[in-house]
Tab-separated table of C-alpha atoms in Angstrom:
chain	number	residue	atom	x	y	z
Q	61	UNK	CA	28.030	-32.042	-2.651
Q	62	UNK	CA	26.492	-32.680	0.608
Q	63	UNK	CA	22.626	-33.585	0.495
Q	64	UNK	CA	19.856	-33.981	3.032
Q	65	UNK	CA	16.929	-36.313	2.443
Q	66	UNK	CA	13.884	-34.980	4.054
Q	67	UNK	CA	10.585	-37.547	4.273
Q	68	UNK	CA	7.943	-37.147	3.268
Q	69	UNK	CA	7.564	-34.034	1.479
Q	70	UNK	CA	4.148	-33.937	1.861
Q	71	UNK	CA	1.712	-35.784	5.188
Q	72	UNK	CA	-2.105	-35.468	5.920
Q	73	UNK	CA	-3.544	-36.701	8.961
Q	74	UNK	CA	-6.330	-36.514	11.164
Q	75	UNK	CA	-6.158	-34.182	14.746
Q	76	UNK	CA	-5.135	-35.949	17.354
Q	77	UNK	CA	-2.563	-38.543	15.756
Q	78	UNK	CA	0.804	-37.930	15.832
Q	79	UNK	CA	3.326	-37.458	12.394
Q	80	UNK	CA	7.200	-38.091	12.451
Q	81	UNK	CA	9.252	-36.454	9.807
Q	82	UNK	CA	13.087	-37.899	9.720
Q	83	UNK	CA	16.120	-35.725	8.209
Q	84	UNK	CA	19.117	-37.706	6.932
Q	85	UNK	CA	22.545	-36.670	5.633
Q	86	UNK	CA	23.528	-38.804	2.738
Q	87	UNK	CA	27.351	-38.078	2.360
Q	88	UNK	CA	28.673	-36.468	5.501
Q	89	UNK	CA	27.997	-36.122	9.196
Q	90	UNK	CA	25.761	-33.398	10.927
Q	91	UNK	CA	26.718	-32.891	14.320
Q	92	UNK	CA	24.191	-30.449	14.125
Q	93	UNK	CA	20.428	-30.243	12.920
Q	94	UNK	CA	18.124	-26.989	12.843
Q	95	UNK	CA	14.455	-27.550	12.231
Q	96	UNK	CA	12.401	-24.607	11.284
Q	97	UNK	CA	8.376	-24.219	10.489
Q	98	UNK	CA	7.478	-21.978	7.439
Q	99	UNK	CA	3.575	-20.207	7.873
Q	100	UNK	CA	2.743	-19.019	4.418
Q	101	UNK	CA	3.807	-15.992	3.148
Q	102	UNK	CA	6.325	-16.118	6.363
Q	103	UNK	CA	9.950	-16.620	7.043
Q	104	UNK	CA	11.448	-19.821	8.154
Q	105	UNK	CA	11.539	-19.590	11.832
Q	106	UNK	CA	14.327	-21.860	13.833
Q	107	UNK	CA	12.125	-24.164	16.522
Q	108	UNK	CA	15.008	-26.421	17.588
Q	109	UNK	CA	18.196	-27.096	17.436
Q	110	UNK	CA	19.548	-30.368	17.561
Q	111	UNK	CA	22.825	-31.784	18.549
Q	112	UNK	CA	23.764	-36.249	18.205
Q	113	UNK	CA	23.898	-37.889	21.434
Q	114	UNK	CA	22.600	-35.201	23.190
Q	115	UNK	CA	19.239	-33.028	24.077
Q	116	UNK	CA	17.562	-30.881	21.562
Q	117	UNK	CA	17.479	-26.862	22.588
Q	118	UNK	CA	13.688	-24.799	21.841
Q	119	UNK	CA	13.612	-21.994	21.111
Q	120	UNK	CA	11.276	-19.822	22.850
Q	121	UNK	CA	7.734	-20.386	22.407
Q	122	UNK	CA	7.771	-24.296	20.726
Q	123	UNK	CA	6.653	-26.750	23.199
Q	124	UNK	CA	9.291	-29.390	23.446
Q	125	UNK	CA	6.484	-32.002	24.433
Q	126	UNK	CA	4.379	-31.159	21.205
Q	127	UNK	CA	7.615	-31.404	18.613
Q	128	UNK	CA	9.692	-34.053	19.656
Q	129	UNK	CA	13.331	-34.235	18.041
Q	130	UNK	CA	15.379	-36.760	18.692
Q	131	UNK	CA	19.106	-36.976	16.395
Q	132	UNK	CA	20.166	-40.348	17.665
Q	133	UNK	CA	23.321	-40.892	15.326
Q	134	UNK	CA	25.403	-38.730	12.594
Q	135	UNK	CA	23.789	-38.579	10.017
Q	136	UNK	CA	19.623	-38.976	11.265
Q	137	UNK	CA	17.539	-36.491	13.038
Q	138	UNK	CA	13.494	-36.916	13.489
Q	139	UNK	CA	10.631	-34.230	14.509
Q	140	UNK	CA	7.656	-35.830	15.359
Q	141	UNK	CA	4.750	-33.767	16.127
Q	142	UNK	CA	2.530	-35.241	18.505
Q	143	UNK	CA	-1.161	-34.931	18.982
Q	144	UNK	CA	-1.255	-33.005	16.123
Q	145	UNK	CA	-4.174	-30.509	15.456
Q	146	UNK	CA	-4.709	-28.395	12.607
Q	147	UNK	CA	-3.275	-25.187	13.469
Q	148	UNK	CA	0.310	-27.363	13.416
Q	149	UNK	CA	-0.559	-27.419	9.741
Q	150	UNK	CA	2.396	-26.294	8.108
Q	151	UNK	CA	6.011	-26.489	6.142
Q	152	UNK	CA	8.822	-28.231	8.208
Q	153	UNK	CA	12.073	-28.265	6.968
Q	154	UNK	CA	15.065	-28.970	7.915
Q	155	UNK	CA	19.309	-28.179	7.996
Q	156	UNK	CA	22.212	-29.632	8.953
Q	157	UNK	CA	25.703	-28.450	9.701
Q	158	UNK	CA	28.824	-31.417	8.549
Q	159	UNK	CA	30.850	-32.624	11.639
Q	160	UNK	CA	33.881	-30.857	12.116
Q	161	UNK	CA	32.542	-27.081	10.860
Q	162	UNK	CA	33.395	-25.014	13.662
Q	163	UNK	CA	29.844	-24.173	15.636
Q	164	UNK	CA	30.571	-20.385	15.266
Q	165	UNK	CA	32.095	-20.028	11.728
Q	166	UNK	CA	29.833	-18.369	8.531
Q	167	UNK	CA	29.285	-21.998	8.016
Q	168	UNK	CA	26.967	-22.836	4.764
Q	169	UNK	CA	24.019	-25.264	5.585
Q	170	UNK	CA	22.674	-28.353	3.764
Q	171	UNK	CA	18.804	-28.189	3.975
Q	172	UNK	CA	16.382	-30.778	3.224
Q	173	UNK	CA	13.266	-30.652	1.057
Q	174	UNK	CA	11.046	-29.592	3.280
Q	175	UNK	CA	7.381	-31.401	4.229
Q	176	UNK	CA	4.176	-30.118	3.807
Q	177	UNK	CA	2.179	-31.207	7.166
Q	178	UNK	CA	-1.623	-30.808	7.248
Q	179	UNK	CA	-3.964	-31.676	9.878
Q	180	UNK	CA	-7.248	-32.437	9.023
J	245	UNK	CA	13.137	-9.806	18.014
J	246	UNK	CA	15.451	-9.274	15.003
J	247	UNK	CA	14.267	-8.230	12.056
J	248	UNK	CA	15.343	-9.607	8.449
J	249	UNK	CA	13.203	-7.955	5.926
J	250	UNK	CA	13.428	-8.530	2.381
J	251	UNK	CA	12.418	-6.318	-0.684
J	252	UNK	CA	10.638	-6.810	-2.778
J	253	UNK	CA	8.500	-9.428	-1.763
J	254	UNK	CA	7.869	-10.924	-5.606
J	255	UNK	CA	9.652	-9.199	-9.351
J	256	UNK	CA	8.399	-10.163	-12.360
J	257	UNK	CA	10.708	-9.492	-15.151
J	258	UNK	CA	11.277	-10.497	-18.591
J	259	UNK	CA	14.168	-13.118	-20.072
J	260	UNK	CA	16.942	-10.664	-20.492
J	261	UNK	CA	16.585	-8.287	-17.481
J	262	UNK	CA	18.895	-7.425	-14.872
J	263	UNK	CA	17.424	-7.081	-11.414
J	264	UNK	CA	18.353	-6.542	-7.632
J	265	UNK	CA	16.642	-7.253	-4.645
J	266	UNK	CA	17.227	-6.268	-0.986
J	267	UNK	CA	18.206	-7.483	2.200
J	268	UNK	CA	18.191	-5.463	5.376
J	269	UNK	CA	19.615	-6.805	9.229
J	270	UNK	CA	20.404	-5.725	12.175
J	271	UNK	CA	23.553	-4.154	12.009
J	272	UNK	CA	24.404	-4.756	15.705
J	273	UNK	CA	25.747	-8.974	17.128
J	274	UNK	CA	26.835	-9.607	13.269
J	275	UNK	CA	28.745	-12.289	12.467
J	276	UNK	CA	27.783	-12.946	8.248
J	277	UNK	CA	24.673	-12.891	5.716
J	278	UNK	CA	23.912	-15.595	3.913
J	279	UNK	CA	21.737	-16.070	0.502
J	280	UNK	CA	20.057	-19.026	-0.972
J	281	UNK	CA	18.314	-19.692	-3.829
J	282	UNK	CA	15.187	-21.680	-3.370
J	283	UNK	CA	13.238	-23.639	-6.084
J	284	UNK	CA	10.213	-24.614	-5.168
J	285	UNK	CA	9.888	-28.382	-4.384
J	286	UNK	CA	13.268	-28.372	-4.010
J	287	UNK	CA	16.335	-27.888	-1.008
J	288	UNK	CA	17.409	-24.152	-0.522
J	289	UNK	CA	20.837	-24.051	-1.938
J	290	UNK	CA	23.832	-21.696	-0.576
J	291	UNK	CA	24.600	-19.053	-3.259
J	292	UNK	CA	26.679	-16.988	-0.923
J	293	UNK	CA	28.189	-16.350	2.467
J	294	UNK	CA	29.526	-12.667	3.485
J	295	UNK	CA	31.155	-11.957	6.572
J	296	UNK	CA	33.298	-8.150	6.043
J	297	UNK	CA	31.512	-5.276	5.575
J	298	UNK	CA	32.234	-4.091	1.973
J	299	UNK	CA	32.100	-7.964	1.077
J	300	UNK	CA	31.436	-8.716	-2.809
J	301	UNK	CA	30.962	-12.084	-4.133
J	302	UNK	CA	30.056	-13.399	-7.566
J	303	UNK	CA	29.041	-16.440	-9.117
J	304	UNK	CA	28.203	-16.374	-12.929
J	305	UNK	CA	25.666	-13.652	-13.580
J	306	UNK	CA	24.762	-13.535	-9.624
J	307	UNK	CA	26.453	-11.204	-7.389
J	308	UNK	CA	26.455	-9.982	-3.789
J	309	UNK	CA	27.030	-7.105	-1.908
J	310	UNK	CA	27.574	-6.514	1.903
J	311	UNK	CA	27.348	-3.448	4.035
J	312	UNK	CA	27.361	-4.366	7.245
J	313	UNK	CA	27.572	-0.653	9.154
J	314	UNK	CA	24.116	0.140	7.797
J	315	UNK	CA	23.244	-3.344	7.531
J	316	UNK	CA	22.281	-4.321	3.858
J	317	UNK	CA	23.022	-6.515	1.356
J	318	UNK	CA	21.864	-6.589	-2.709
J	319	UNK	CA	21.894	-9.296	-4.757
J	320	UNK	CA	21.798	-8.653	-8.082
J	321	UNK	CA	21.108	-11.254	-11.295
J	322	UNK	CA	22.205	-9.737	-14.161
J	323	UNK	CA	20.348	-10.890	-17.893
J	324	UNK	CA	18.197	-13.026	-15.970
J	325	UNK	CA	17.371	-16.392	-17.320
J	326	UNK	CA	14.226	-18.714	-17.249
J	327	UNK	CA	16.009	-20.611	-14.880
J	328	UNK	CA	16.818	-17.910	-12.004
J	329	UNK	CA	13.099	-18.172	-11.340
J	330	UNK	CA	13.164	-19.289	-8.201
J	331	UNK	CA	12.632	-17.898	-4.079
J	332	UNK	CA	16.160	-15.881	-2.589
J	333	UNK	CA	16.591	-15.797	0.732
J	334	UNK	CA	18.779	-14.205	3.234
J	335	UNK	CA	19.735	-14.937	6.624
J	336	UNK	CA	21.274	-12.661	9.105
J	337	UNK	CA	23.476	-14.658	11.532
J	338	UNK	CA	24.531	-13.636	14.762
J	339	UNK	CA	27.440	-13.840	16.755
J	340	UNK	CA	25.878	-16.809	18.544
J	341	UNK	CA	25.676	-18.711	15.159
J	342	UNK	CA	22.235	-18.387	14.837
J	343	UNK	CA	20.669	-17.863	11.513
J	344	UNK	CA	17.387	-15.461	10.925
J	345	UNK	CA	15.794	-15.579	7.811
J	346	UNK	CA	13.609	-12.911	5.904
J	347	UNK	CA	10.558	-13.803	4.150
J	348	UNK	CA	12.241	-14.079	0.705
J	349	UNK	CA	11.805	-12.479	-2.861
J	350	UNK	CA	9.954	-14.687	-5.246
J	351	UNK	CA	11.549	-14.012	-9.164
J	352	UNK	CA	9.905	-14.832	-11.851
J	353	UNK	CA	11.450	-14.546	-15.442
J	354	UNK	CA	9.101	-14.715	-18.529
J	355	UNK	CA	11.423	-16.286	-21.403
């Protein structure tokens, strides 16, 4: 089945410097890449969506400058969080939709792993 | 802001048990409600999508149930295993394609 390596699954790093976390489909092609944030004891909440080749769309309230995606080819997609202080501490994960799935179809997604971020 | 609440929030239950837990969405912009089973350290994997209201789905002792015009869906595990331990979450998507999650019910089954 379709799998999504997510690295690393777990980052600590001092305020200030700045942490990139990639996404990669192993088996297919996401046209498509969500990244959400997880608080604890929250819901996974949708930052970004990303598309290959092309700008990534915020949703309201994340600061495109702070969380940086960038989904340069099929199958790779990267959030890098930059300046990071610790109230950015928290679980990143990410999803991808195959190539071809029709954008508005009860399409299934393949997530990643997830990474544990914490700012020290 | 759409709300996607789960219930309950954690069920502890022995080997054995059947349980259910609850999902409740919007029941206006619907386009399908997803579930996923998530073990921890691990990638949230689809159990089921559900698009019609009345929807059931099943897959081995799991099961599904969709009810779109008052906008709920059960899931239900019936003589639940060590191995259904795990986080189940829904997701309410919209007629846009975007996905809303709730917060998840955390099982745990006691062999």
């Amino acid at each position: 089945g379709a799998v999504v390596s997510q690295h690393p699954s777990r980052v600590i790093c001092k305020s200030g410097t700045s942490v990139k976390i990639e996404c990669r489909s192993l088996d297919f092609q996401a046209t498509t890449m969500f990244w959400y944030r997880q608080f604890p004891k929250q819901s996974l909440m949708l930052m970004a969506t990303s598309n290959e080749g092309s700008k990534a769309t915020y949703e309201q309230g994340v600061e495109k400058d702070k969380f940086l995606i960038n989904h340069a080819s099929l199958t790779l997609s990267t959030l890098t969080v930059t300046s990071a202080h610790p109230e950015d501490s928290s679980f990143y994960i990410c999803s991808a939709r195959e190539r071809g799935v029709p954008r508005s179809g009860a399409n299934v997604l393949t997530f990643g792993a997830g990474s544990r971020l914490t700012v020290l | 802001i759409l709300n996607v609440e789960q219930s309950p929030q954690s069920l502890h239950v022995q080997e054995g048990d059947s349980t259910n837990f609850t999902c409740s969405f919007p029941s206006s912009n619907f386009y399908a409600l997803h579930w996923y089973r998530w073990e921890t350290a691990k990638s949230p994997e689809a159990l089921f999508v559900m698009t019609l209201n009345g929807d059931e789905k099943k897959k081995g002792r799991i099961s599904a149930t969709l009810n779109t015009k008052e906008g709920y869906s059960y899931l239900y595990i019936k003589g639940s295993q060590p191995e259904d331990s795990a986080t189940y979450l829904c997701a309410f998507q919209n007629q846009g394609g975007k996905l809303i999650f709730g917060q998840g019910t955390e099982l745990s089954v006691k062999p």
